[in-house]
CSV table of C-alpha atoms in Angstrom, one decimal:
chain,number,residue,atom,x,y,z
A,1467,MET,CA,-47.7,-25.1,-28.5
A,1468,THR,CA,-51.0,-23.3,-28.1
A,1469,THR,CA,-51.9,-20.6,-25.6
A,1470,GLU,CA,-54.2,-23.1,-24.0
A,1471,ASN,CA,-51.2,-25.4,-23.3
A,1472,PHE,CA,-49.5,-22.5,-21.5
A,1473,ALA,CA,-52.5,-21.9,-19.3
A,1474,SER,CA,-52.9,-25.6,-18.4
A,1475,GLN,CA,-49.1,-25.9,-17.7
A,1476,ALA,CA,-49.3,-23.1,-15.3
A,1477,GLU,CA,-52.4,-24.6,-13.5
A,1478,ILE,CA,-50.6,-27.9,-13.3
A,1479,LEU,CA,-47.7,-26.3,-11.5
A,1480,LYS,CA,-50.1,-24.7,-9.0
A,1481,LEU,CA,-52.1,-27.9,-8.5
A,1482,ALA,CA,-49.0,-29.9,-7.9
A,1483,ARG,CA,-48.1,-27.4,-5.1
A,1484,VAL,CA,-51.5,-27.8,-3.4
A,1485,LEU,CA,-51.4,-31.6,-3.7
A,1486,GLY,CA,-47.7,-31.8,-2.5
A,1487,THR,CA,-46.6,-33.7,-5.6
A,1488,THR,CA,-44.5,-32.9,-8.7
A,1489,PRO,CA,-45.8,-31.4,-11.9
A,1490,GLU,CA,-44.5,-34.3,-13.8
A,1491,ARG,CA,-46.9,-36.7,-12.1
A,1492,LEU,CA,-49.8,-34.5,-13.3
A,1493,SER,CA,-48.6,-34.1,-16.9
A,1494,TYR,CA,-51.5,-36.2,-18.1
A,1495,LEU,CA,-53.7,-33.2,-17.3
A,1496,GLU,CA,-52.1,-31.0,-19.9
A,1497,ASN,CA,-55.0,-31.3,-22.3
A,1498,VAL,CA,-57.6,-30.4,-19.7
A,1499,ASP,CA,-59.1,-27.0,-19.9
A,1500,ALA,CA,-57.2,-24.5,-17.7
A,1501,ALA,CA,-60.4,-23.1,-16.2
A,1502,GLU,CA,-61.4,-26.6,-15.1
A,1503,LEU,CA,-58.0,-27.2,-13.5
A,1504,GLN,CA,-58.3,-23.9,-11.6
A,1505,ALA,CA,-61.7,-24.8,-10.4
A,1506,PHE,CA,-60.5,-28.2,-9.2
A,1507,ARG,CA,-57.5,-26.6,-7.5
A,1508,GLU,CA,-59.7,-24.2,-5.6
A,1509,GLN,CA,-62.0,-27.0,-4.6
A,1510,VAL,CA,-59.0,-29.0,-3.2
A,1511,THR,CA,-57.8,-25.8,-1.4
A,1512,ASP,CA,-61.3,-25.3,0.1
A,1513,THR,CA,-61.4,-28.9,1.3
A,1514,LEU,CA,-58.0,-28.6,3.0
A,1515,PHE,CA,-58.8,-25.2,4.7
A,1516,ASP,CA,-62.3,-26.3,5.8
A,1517,ALA,CA,-61.1,-29.5,7.5
A,1518,ASN,CA,-61.4,-29.1,11.3
A,1519,LEU,CA,-63.1,-25.7,10.7
A,1520,ALA,CA,-64.9,-25.8,14.1
A,1521,ALA,CA,-61.7,-26.3,16.0
A,1522,LEU,CA,-60.0,-23.5,14.0
A,1523,GLU,CA,-62.9,-21.1,14.7
A,1524,ARG,CA,-62.5,-21.8,18.5
A,1525,MET,CA,-58.8,-21.1,18.3
A,1526,ALA,CA,-59.5,-17.8,16.4
A,1527,MET,CA,-62.0,-16.8,19.1
A,1528,ALA,CA,-59.7,-17.7,21.9
A,1529,SER,CA,-56.9,-15.6,20.3
A,1530,LYS,CA,-58.9,-12.5,21.0
A,1531,LEU,CA,-58.0,-12.9,24.7
A,1532,VAL,CA,-54.3,-12.8,24.1
A,1533,PRO,CA,-52.4,-9.4,23.6
A,1534,SER,CA,-51.0,-9.1,20.0
A,1535,PRO,CA,-47.3,-9.1,21.0
A,1536,ILE,CA,-47.7,-12.3,22.9
A,1537,LEU,CA,-49.9,-13.9,20.2
A,1538,ALA,CA,-47.2,-13.1,17.6
A,1539,LYS,CA,-44.7,-15.0,19.7
A,1540,ILE,CA,-47.0,-17.9,20.2
A,1541,ALA,CA,-47.7,-17.9,16.4
A,1542,GLU,CA,-44.0,-18.3,15.6
A,1543,LYS,CA,-43.0,-20.6,18.4
A,1544,VAL,CA,-46.0,-22.8,18.9
A,1545,PHE,CA,-48.6,-22.5,16.0
A,1546,GLY,CA,-46.2,-22.6,13.1
A,1547,PRO,CA,-46.9,-21.3,9.6
A,1548,LEU,CA,-49.5,-23.9,8.5
A,1549,LEU,CA,-51.8,-23.4,11.5
A,1550,CYS,CA,-51.3,-19.6,11.2
A,1551,ALA,CA,-52.4,-19.8,7.6
A,1552,ARG,CA,-55.5,-21.8,8.4
A,1553,ILE,CA,-56.5,-19.3,11.1
A,1554,ALA,CA,-55.7,-16.1,9.3
A,1555,GLY,CA,-59.0,-15.9,7.4
A,1556,LEU,CA,-61.0,-16.4,10.6
A,1557,VAL,CA,-59.6,-13.6,12.8
A,1558,ASP,CA,-60.7,-10.0,12.9
A,1559,VAL,CA,-59.0,-8.0,10.1
A,1560,SER,CA,-57.5,-5.3,12.4
A,1561,ARG,CA,-56.3,-8.0,14.8
A,1562,GLY,CA,-54.8,-10.0,12.0
A,1563,VAL,CA,-52.9,-7.0,10.6
A,1564,ASP,CA,-51.6,-6.1,14.1
A,1565,VAL,CA,-50.2,-9.6,14.6
A,1566,ALA,CA,-48.8,-9.8,11.1
A,1567,LYS,CA,-46.8,-6.6,11.6
A,1568,ARG,CA,-45.0,-8.2,14.6
A,1569,LEU,CA,-44.0,-11.4,12.7
A,1570,LYS,CA,-40.5,-11.7,11.2
A,1571,PRO,CA,-40.5,-11.6,7.3
A,1572,PRO,CA,-39.1,-15.1,6.9
A,1573,PHE,CA,-41.9,-16.5,9.1
A,1574,LEU,CA,-44.5,-14.4,7.2
A,1575,ALA,CA,-43.0,-15.9,3.9
A,1576,ASP,CA,-43.6,-19.4,5.4
A,1577,VAL,CA,-47.2,-18.5,6.3
A,1578,ALA,CA,-47.7,-16.9,2.8
A,1579,ALA,CA,-46.7,-20.2,1.2
A,1580,GLU,CA,-49.4,-22.0,3.1
A,1581,LEU,CA,-52.1,-19.3,2.9
A,1582,ASP,CA,-55.2,-19.1,0.7
A,1583,PRO,CA,-55.1,-15.4,-0.1
A,1584,ARG,CA,-58.8,-15.4,-1.0
A,1585,ARG,CA,-59.6,-16.0,2.7
A,1586,ALA,CA,-57.3,-13.3,4.0
A,1587,SER,CA,-57.5,-10.6,1.3
A,1588,ALA,CA,-58.5,-7.8,3.6
A,1589,ILE,CA,-55.6,-8.5,5.9
A,1590,ILE,CA,-53.1,-8.8,3.1
A,1591,ALA,CA,-54.2,-5.5,1.6
A,1592,ARG,CA,-53.5,-3.7,4.9
A,1593,ILE,CA,-50.1,-5.1,5.9
A,1594,PRO,CA,-47.5,-2.3,5.9
A,1595,LEU,CA,-45.8,-1.8,2.5
A,1596,ASP,CA,-42.3,-2.3,3.8
A,1597,THR,CA,-43.3,-5.6,5.3
A,1598,VAL,CA,-44.8,-6.8,2.1
A,1599,VAL,CA,-41.7,-5.8,0.2
A,1600,GLU,CA,-39.5,-7.7,2.6
A,1601,VAL,CA,-41.7,-10.8,2.3
A,1602,ALA,CA,-41.7,-10.5,-1.5
A,1603,GLY,CA,-37.9,-10.3,-1.5
A,1604,GLU,CA,-37.7,-13.4,0.8
A,1605,LEU,CA,-40.0,-15.4,-1.5
A,1606,VAL,CA,-38.1,-14.3,-4.6
A,1607,ARG,CA,-34.9,-15.5,-2.9
A,1608,ARG,CA,-36.5,-18.8,-2.3
A,1609,GLU,CA,-37.7,-18.9,-6.0
A,1610,ASP,CA,-41.2,-19.4,-4.8
A,1611,TRP,CA,-42.9,-17.9,-7.8
A,1612,ILE,CA,-46.3,-19.5,-7.1
A,1613,THR,CA,-46.8,-17.9,-3.8
A,1614,VAL,CA,-45.9,-14.4,-5.1
A,1615,GLY,CA,-48.2,-15.0,-8.0
A,1616,ARG,CA,-51.1,-15.9,-5.8
A,1617,PHE,CA,-50.8,-12.6,-3.8
A,1618,VAL,CA,-50.5,-10.0,-6.6
A,1619,GLY,CA,-54.2,-9.7,-7.2
A,1620,HIS,CA,-54.7,-8.9,-3.5
A,1621,LEU,CA,-52.3,-6.0,-3.2
A,1622,PRO,CA,-52.8,-2.3,-4.0
A,1623,ASP,CA,-50.8,-0.7,-6.8
A,1624,PRO,CA,-48.3,1.2,-4.6
A,1625,THR,CA,-47.3,-2.0,-2.9
A,1626,VAL,CA,-47.1,-3.9,-6.2
A,1627,ARG,CA,-44.9,-1.1,-7.7
A,1628,ARG,CA,-42.5,-1.3,-4.7
A,1629,ALA,CA,-42.4,-5.1,-4.8
A,1630,LEU,CA,-41.5,-5.0,-8.5
A,1631,ALA,CA,-38.3,-3.2,-7.5
A,1632,VAL,CA,-37.1,-6.3,-5.6
A,1633,ILE,CA,-38.2,-8.8,-8.3
A,1634,GLY,CA,-35.7,-9.4,-11.1
A,1635,ASP,CA,-36.6,-9.8,-14.7
A,1636,GLU,CA,-36.4,-13.6,-14.9
A,1637,ALA,CA,-38.3,-13.8,-11.6
A,1638,LEU,CA,-41.0,-11.5,-12.9
A,1639,ILE,CA,-41.5,-13.6,-16.0
A,1640,ARG,CA,-41.8,-16.8,-14.0
A,1641,ILE,CA,-44.2,-15.1,-11.5
A,1642,ALA,CA,-46.4,-13.8,-14.3
A,1643,PHE,CA,-46.7,-17.4,-15.7
A,1644,VAL,CA,-48.3,-18.7,-12.5
A,1645,LEU,CA,-50.2,-15.5,-11.6
A,1646,ASP,CA,-53.6,-16.5,-10.3
A,1647,ASP,CA,-55.4,-13.6,-11.9
A,1648,LYS,CA,-54.0,-13.3,-15.4
A,1649,SER,CA,-56.2,-10.4,-16.2
A,1650,ARG,CA,-53.8,-8.4,-13.9
A,1651,ILE,CA,-50.8,-8.9,-16.2
A,1652,ASP,CA,-51.5,-6.0,-18.5
A,1653,HIS,CA,-52.1,-3.7,-15.6
A,1654,VAL,CA,-49.0,-4.8,-13.6
A,1655,LEU,CA,-46.8,-4.5,-16.7
A,1656,GLY,CA,-48.2,-1.0,-17.2
A,1657,LEU,CA,-46.6,0.0,-13.9
A,1658,LEU,CA,-43.2,-0.7,-15.5
A,1659,PRO,CA,-41.1,1.7,-17.5
A,1660,GLU,CA,-40.4,0.8,-21.1
A,1661,ALA,CA,-36.7,0.0,-20.3
A,1662,ARG,CA,-37.8,-2.6,-17.8
A,1663,PHE,CA,-40.0,-4.3,-20.4
A,1664,ARG,CA,-37.1,-4.3,-22.8
A,1665,GLY,CA,-35.1,-6.1,-20.0
A,1666,LEU,CA,-37.8,-8.8,-19.7
A,1667,LEU,CA,-37.6,-9.5,-23.4
A,1668,GLY,CA,-33.8,-9.5,-23.3
A,1669,VAL,CA,-33.7,-12.1,-20.6
A,1670,ALA,CA,-36.2,-14.2,-22.4
A,1671,ALA,CA,-34.3,-14.0,-25.7
A,1672,ALA,CA,-31.1,-15.2,-23.9
A,1673,ASP,CA,-32.8,-18.2,-22.3
A,1674,GLU,CA,-35.0,-20.5,-24.4
A,1675,GLY,CA,-36.3,-22.0,-21.2
A,1676,LEU,CA,-38.2,-18.7,-20.6
A,1677,TRP,CA,-39.8,-18.6,-24.0
A,1678,ALA,CA,-43.0,-20.4,-22.9
A,1679,PRO,CA,-43.7,-18.1,-19.9
A,1680,VAL,CA,-42.9,-14.9,-21.8
A,1681,LEU,CA,-45.1,-15.9,-24.8
A,1682,ASP,CA,-47.9,-16.6,-22.3
A,1683,LEU,CA,-47.3,-13.2,-20.8
A,1684,LEU,CA,-47.6,-11.5,-24.1
A,1685,THR,CA,-50.9,-13.1,-24.8
A,1686,HIS,CA,-52.4,-11.3,-21.8
A,1687,LEU,CA,-51.3,-7.9,-23.0
A,1688,SER,CA,-54.0,-5.5,-24.3
A,1689,ASP,CA,-53.9,-4.5,-27.9
A,1690,LYS,CA,-52.9,-1.0,-26.8
A,1691,ARG,CA,-49.9,-2.4,-24.8
A,1692,VAL,CA,-48.8,-4.6,-27.7
A,1693,GLU,CA,-48.9,-1.6,-30.0
A,1694,GLN,CA,-47.1,0.6,-27.5
A,1695,TRP,CA,-44.2,-1.9,-27.2
A,1696,SER,CA,-44.3,-3.3,-30.8
A,1697,HIS,CA,-41.0,-1.7,-31.6
A,1698,LEU,CA,-39.4,-3.7,-28.7
A,1699,LEU,CA,-40.9,-6.9,-30.0
A,1700,ASP,CA,-39.3,-6.1,-33.4
A,1701,GLU,CA,-35.9,-6.1,-31.7
A,1702,LEU,CA,-36.1,-9.8,-30.7
A,1703,PRO,CA,-34.0,-12.4,-32.4
A,1704,PRO,CA,-35.7,-13.9,-35.5
A,1705,ALA,CA,-36.6,-17.3,-34.0
A,1706,LEU,CA,-38.3,-15.7,-30.9
A,1707,ARG,CA,-39.9,-12.9,-32.9
A,1708,GLU,CA,-41.5,-15.5,-35.2
A,1709,ARG,CA,-42.8,-17.4,-32.1
A,1710,VAL,CA,-44.2,-14.1,-30.7
A,1711,GLN,CA,-46.0,-13.3,-33.9
A,1712,GLU,CA,-47.4,-16.8,-34.1
A,1713,THR,CA,-48.6,-16.7,-30.5
A,1714,LEU,CA,-50.1,-13.3,-30.7
A,1715,GLY,CA,-51.9,-14.4,-33.9
A,1716,GLN,CA,-53.5,-17.3,-32.0
A,1717,ALA,CA,-54.5,-15.1,-29.2
A,1718,SER,CA,-56.2,-12.4,-31.3
C-alpha cells in the first residue's frame, strides 16, 4: 500500500462523515488524489454551512441583544449543537468565547462534531485551556477521532500539550491519521517525550490494525525527527520494521 493510499483513505473517512454515510460506500474513491478529495470535502462543507446564510446572519445579529448567560442556556435548550455550529463563525469573537465558556463540555463536544473549525478558528484559539482539555477528553471517550483531528491545527501549543495528556497512544495514532493539517504531525509529536513515542510504536506493534495509520504518521515526520528516533524504529518487530523501512523509502 502506498503513502498515497493512506492519504486517500483518511480523506474518505472524513468525507463520509460530512456526507453522513459509511466509508465503505465511498471506497471507489481510493484511487482519487487525496488533495482533490480534500478540496471536494471542503466544497461540500461550504455548501452546507452557507445554506440559509441570510437567516443565520440575522440570528447571529439578534443574539447580541441577549446576555451571554441566557444565550448559553438558549443554545443548549433551544438551538442545539447543529445550529450553534452554523452560527459560531458569524458571531463576534469575544462574544462567542464568552458563550462557549458557559456551555457544558459534553454539549461543546456535540457542537465541535458539527463545526467547521476554519470558520471559528479565532474563537477556538481563545477558549480556556481547561475547557478544551475537557472537550478533548469527551471526544476521545466517544472515539471521535475525526473531530479532534480537525481542531488540532487551530489550537496553540500549550493547549495541544495539555490535550495530549488525556489522549491515549492508540487514540493519538488514530487522530493523527485523520488530522486535517498533516504538516502539523511532526510539530505535535515533537511536543512528546521519547518515552511517549516509544509507547505509540509499541501499541502499533501489538495491533496490526494500527499499522496503516502509524505508517502514515511516520511519513509525515521530518528527516531530523526520523533520525532522532531511529533507534526506536529499530526496536520494532521484524515484519513492522520492514514495512516502516519500505514506507519511509517511498516517502523520501
